[in-house]
């Protein structure tokens, strides 16, 4: 079946502009995560969705970052008034959240590479 | 807060030999899970192996095995019979349980593995 998809794959924007990044999770996956990966670094957690609610937003770096999710489907990460330090790869992951399992694997999308000039 | 440390920025191995990638972790939770992911140059995150803190045996998946030493808080990845396609970044991660059922992953900075022919 189809995996997690993200669009656009690359985005170049000017400082101060707003950007929207899209994630299409695997069908039926109720959990959705956004991560950020700066150059040469590991992934940093941003936000977690269960269905269309976001009970864990603890990783959002500032109020310029927001995200929403439509039901158990598409999620959009919005960055307002972009800054150069926002340049990174933004990855989305979805998970089935099956109870009773020892762990729920997160399936990652290919990421969106954001460059802020 | 949980923390993952990967002390090897880069590792080299000859094709067909085994290699060990180091990972140490810090947590006060008695129940935790450890993951290894592979990230090729194309950027996708590929799940390799999982180890639960209460698992009695070290995890194995094909050529991948996890050398789990709980008292030392280490979870090293062993790749046997290295192949050229194993050249990639490797990330160790720990599951952190949080609000609303979040199972966010905390990542180390990664190790770049190069397999030489």
PDB file of C-alpha atoms in Angstrom, chain B residues 5-115:
ATOM      1  CA  UNK B   5      24.116   9.918  22.881  1.00  0.00           C
ATOM      2  CA  UNK B   6      25.864   8.658  19.778  1.00  0.00           C
ATOM      3  CA  UNK B   7      29.573   9.342  20.129  1.00  0.00           C
ATOM      4  CA  UNK B   8      30.726   8.216  16.677  1.00  0.00           C
ATOM      5  CA  UNK B   9      30.132  10.902  14.040  1.00  0.00           C
ATOM      6  CA  UNK B  10      31.517   8.589  11.355  1.00  0.00           C
ATOM      7  CA  UNK B  11      32.457   4.936  11.006  1.00  0.00           C
ATOM      8  CA  UNK B  12      34.131   2.983   8.216  1.00  0.00           C
ATOM      9  CA  UNK B  13      33.889  -0.759   7.600  1.00  0.00           C
ATOM     10  CA  UNK B  14      35.030  -3.129   4.892  1.00  0.00           C
ATOM     11  CA  UNK B  15      32.386  -4.932   2.909  1.00  0.00           C
ATOM     12  CA  UNK B  16      31.408  -8.293   4.471  1.00  0.00           C
ATOM     13  CA  UNK B  17      32.777  -7.346   7.888  1.00  0.00           C
ATOM     14  CA  UNK B  18      30.723  -6.627  11.018  1.00  0.00           C
ATOM     15  CA  UNK B  19      30.422  -3.173  12.558  1.00  0.00           C
ATOM     16  CA  UNK B  20      29.090  -1.880  15.879  1.00  0.00           C
ATOM     17  CA  UNK B  21      27.437   1.526  16.187  1.00  0.00           C
ATOM     18  CA  UNK B  22      27.328   2.881  19.723  1.00  0.00           C
ATOM     19  CA  UNK B  23      24.342   4.322  21.543  1.00  0.00           C
ATOM     20  CA  UNK B  24      23.958   5.244  25.186  1.00  0.00           C
ATOM     21  CA  UNK B  25      20.813   6.584  26.770  1.00  0.00           C
ATOM     22  CA  UNK B  26      19.629   8.283  29.904  1.00  0.00           C
ATOM     23  CA  UNK B  27      16.171   7.951  31.392  1.00  0.00           C
ATOM     24  CA  UNK B  28      14.536   7.678  34.782  1.00  0.00           C
ATOM     25  CA  UNK B  29      11.579   5.710  33.429  1.00  0.00           C
ATOM     26  CA  UNK B  30      11.640   1.985  34.258  1.00  0.00           C
ATOM     27  CA  UNK B  31       9.746   1.221  31.051  1.00  0.00           C
ATOM     28  CA  UNK B  32      11.205   2.440  27.790  1.00  0.00           C
ATOM     29  CA  UNK B  33      11.850   1.426  24.216  1.00  0.00           C
ATOM     30  CA  UNK B  34      14.863   1.892  21.996  1.00  0.00           C
ATOM     31  CA  UNK B  35      14.870   2.086  18.207  1.00  0.00           C
ATOM     32  CA  UNK B  36      17.416   2.189  15.441  1.00  0.00           C
ATOM     33  CA  UNK B  37      16.660   3.903  12.138  1.00  0.00           C
ATOM     34  CA  UNK B  38      18.644   4.057   8.908  1.00  0.00           C
ATOM     35  CA  UNK B  39      18.606   7.218   6.793  1.00  0.00           C
ATOM     36  CA  UNK B  40      20.124   6.820   3.316  1.00  0.00           C
ATOM     37  CA  UNK B  41      21.184   9.855   1.318  1.00  0.00           C
ATOM     38  CA  UNK B  42      17.684   9.957  -0.177  1.00  0.00           C
ATOM     39  CA  UNK B  43      16.435  11.080   3.235  1.00  0.00           C
ATOM     40  CA  UNK B  44      13.764   8.575   4.205  1.00  0.00           C
ATOM     41  CA  UNK B  45      13.847   7.059   7.695  1.00  0.00           C
ATOM     42  CA  UNK B  46      13.876   3.261   7.656  1.00  0.00           C
ATOM     43  CA  UNK B  47      13.031   1.393  10.852  1.00  0.00           C
ATOM     44  CA  UNK B  48      15.576  -1.333  11.612  1.00  0.00           C
ATOM     45  CA  UNK B  49      15.084  -2.786  15.066  1.00  0.00           C
ATOM     46  CA  UNK B  50      13.377  -2.276  18.431  1.00  0.00           C
ATOM     47  CA  UNK B  51      14.358  -3.238  21.984  1.00  0.00           C
ATOM     48  CA  UNK B  52      12.024  -2.957  24.946  1.00  0.00           C
ATOM     49  CA  UNK B  53      13.444  -2.352  28.403  1.00  0.00           C
ATOM     50  CA  UNK B  54      11.802  -5.490  29.763  1.00  0.00           C
ATOM     51  CA  UNK B  55      12.750  -7.733  26.846  1.00  0.00           C
ATOM     52  CA  UNK B  56      14.736 -10.663  28.142  1.00  0.00           C
ATOM     53  CA  UNK B  57      16.695 -11.218  24.964  1.00  0.00           C
ATOM     54  CA  UNK B  58      18.581  -8.920  22.647  1.00  0.00           C
ATOM     55  CA  UNK B  59      16.583  -8.026  19.557  1.00  0.00           C
ATOM     56  CA  UNK B  60      17.628  -9.381  16.173  1.00  0.00           C
ATOM     57  CA  UNK B  61      16.326  -8.643  12.666  1.00  0.00           C
ATOM     58  CA  UNK B  62      18.217 -10.350   9.889  1.00  0.00           C
ATOM     59  CA  UNK B  63      21.726  -8.884   9.755  1.00  0.00           C
ATOM     60  CA  UNK B  64      20.889  -6.390  12.503  1.00  0.00           C
ATOM     61  CA  UNK B  65      21.188  -7.156  16.188  1.00  0.00           C
ATOM     62  CA  UNK B  66      21.039  -4.968  19.230  1.00  0.00           C
ATOM     63  CA  UNK B  67      23.601  -5.393  22.011  1.00  0.00           C
ATOM     64  CA  UNK B  68      21.440  -4.253  24.930  1.00  0.00           C
ATOM     65  CA  UNK B  69      23.287  -3.708  28.218  1.00  0.00           C
ATOM     66  CA  UNK B  70      20.722  -2.313  30.600  1.00  0.00           C
ATOM     67  CA  UNK B  71      23.025  -1.679  33.546  1.00  0.00           C
ATOM     68  CA  UNK B  72      25.357   0.320  31.314  1.00  0.00           C
ATOM     69  CA  UNK B  73      22.430   2.027  29.567  1.00  0.00           C
ATOM     70  CA  UNK B  74      23.760   1.120  26.169  1.00  0.00           C
ATOM     71  CA  UNK B  75      21.982  -0.192  23.070  1.00  0.00           C
ATOM     72  CA  UNK B  76      24.580  -0.709  20.396  1.00  0.00           C
ATOM     73  CA  UNK B  77      23.597  -1.756  16.875  1.00  0.00           C
ATOM     74  CA  UNK B  78      25.579  -4.567  15.302  1.00  0.00           C
ATOM     75  CA  UNK B  79      25.455  -4.991  11.539  1.00  0.00           C
ATOM     76  CA  UNK B  80      26.900  -8.271  10.348  1.00  0.00           C
ATOM     77  CA  UNK B  81      28.265  -8.975   6.867  1.00  0.00           C
ATOM     78  CA  UNK B  82      28.202  -5.306   5.801  1.00  0.00           C
ATOM     79  CA  UNK B  83      27.003  -4.489   2.310  1.00  0.00           C
ATOM     80  CA  UNK B  84      27.654  -1.412   0.176  1.00  0.00           C
ATOM     81  CA  UNK B  85      23.974  -0.536   0.532  1.00  0.00           C
ATOM     82  CA  UNK B  86      24.421  -0.203   4.286  1.00  0.00           C
ATOM     83  CA  UNK B  87      26.229   3.116   3.768  1.00  0.00           C
ATOM     84  CA  UNK B  88      23.924   5.661   5.408  1.00  0.00           C
ATOM     85  CA  UNK B  89      23.250   7.665   8.560  1.00  0.00           C
ATOM     86  CA  UNK B  90      22.115   5.581  11.519  1.00  0.00           C
ATOM     87  CA  UNK B  91      20.059   7.037  14.331  1.00  0.00           C
ATOM     88  CA  UNK B  92      19.378   5.638  17.765  1.00  0.00           C
ATOM     89  CA  UNK B  93      16.120   6.813  19.331  1.00  0.00           C
ATOM     90  CA  UNK B  94      14.171   6.375  22.553  1.00  0.00           C
ATOM     91  CA  UNK B  95      10.424   6.398  22.887  1.00  0.00           C
ATOM     92  CA  UNK B  96       9.157   9.027  25.313  1.00  0.00           C
ATOM     93  CA  UNK B  97       5.580   8.634  26.494  1.00  0.00           C
ATOM     94  CA  UNK B  98       3.808  11.954  26.845  1.00  0.00           C
ATOM     95  CA  UNK B  99       0.466  13.725  26.808  1.00  0.00           C
ATOM     96  CA  UNK B 100      -2.515  12.094  25.182  1.00  0.00           C
ATOM     97  CA  UNK B 101      -0.767   8.865  24.292  1.00  0.00           C
ATOM     98  CA  UNK B 102       2.133  10.477  22.474  1.00  0.00           C
ATOM     99  CA  UNK B 103       4.989   8.067  21.798  1.00  0.00           C
ATOM    100  CA  UNK B 104       7.372  10.658  20.456  1.00  0.00           C
ATOM    101  CA  UNK B 105      10.894   9.637  19.622  1.00  0.00           C
ATOM    102  CA  UNK B 106      13.990  11.325  21.037  1.00  0.00           C
ATOM    103  CA  UNK B 107      16.884  10.939  18.598  1.00  0.00           C
ATOM    104  CA  UNK B 108      20.639  10.974  18.876  1.00  0.00           C
ATOM    105  CA  UNK B 109      22.752  12.961  16.429  1.00  0.00           C
ATOM    106  CA  UNK B 110      23.498   9.932  14.318  1.00  0.00           C
ATOM    107  CA  UNK B 111      26.496   8.027  12.982  1.00  0.00           C
ATOM    108  CA  UNK B 112      27.481   8.113   9.329  1.00  0.00           C
ATOM    109  CA  UNK B 113      28.489   4.629   8.217  1.00  0.00           C
ATOM    110  CA  UNK B 114      30.564   4.141   5.090  1.00  0.00           C
ATOM    111  CA  UNK B 115      31.056   0.628   3.723  1.00  0.00           C
TER     112      UNK B 115
END
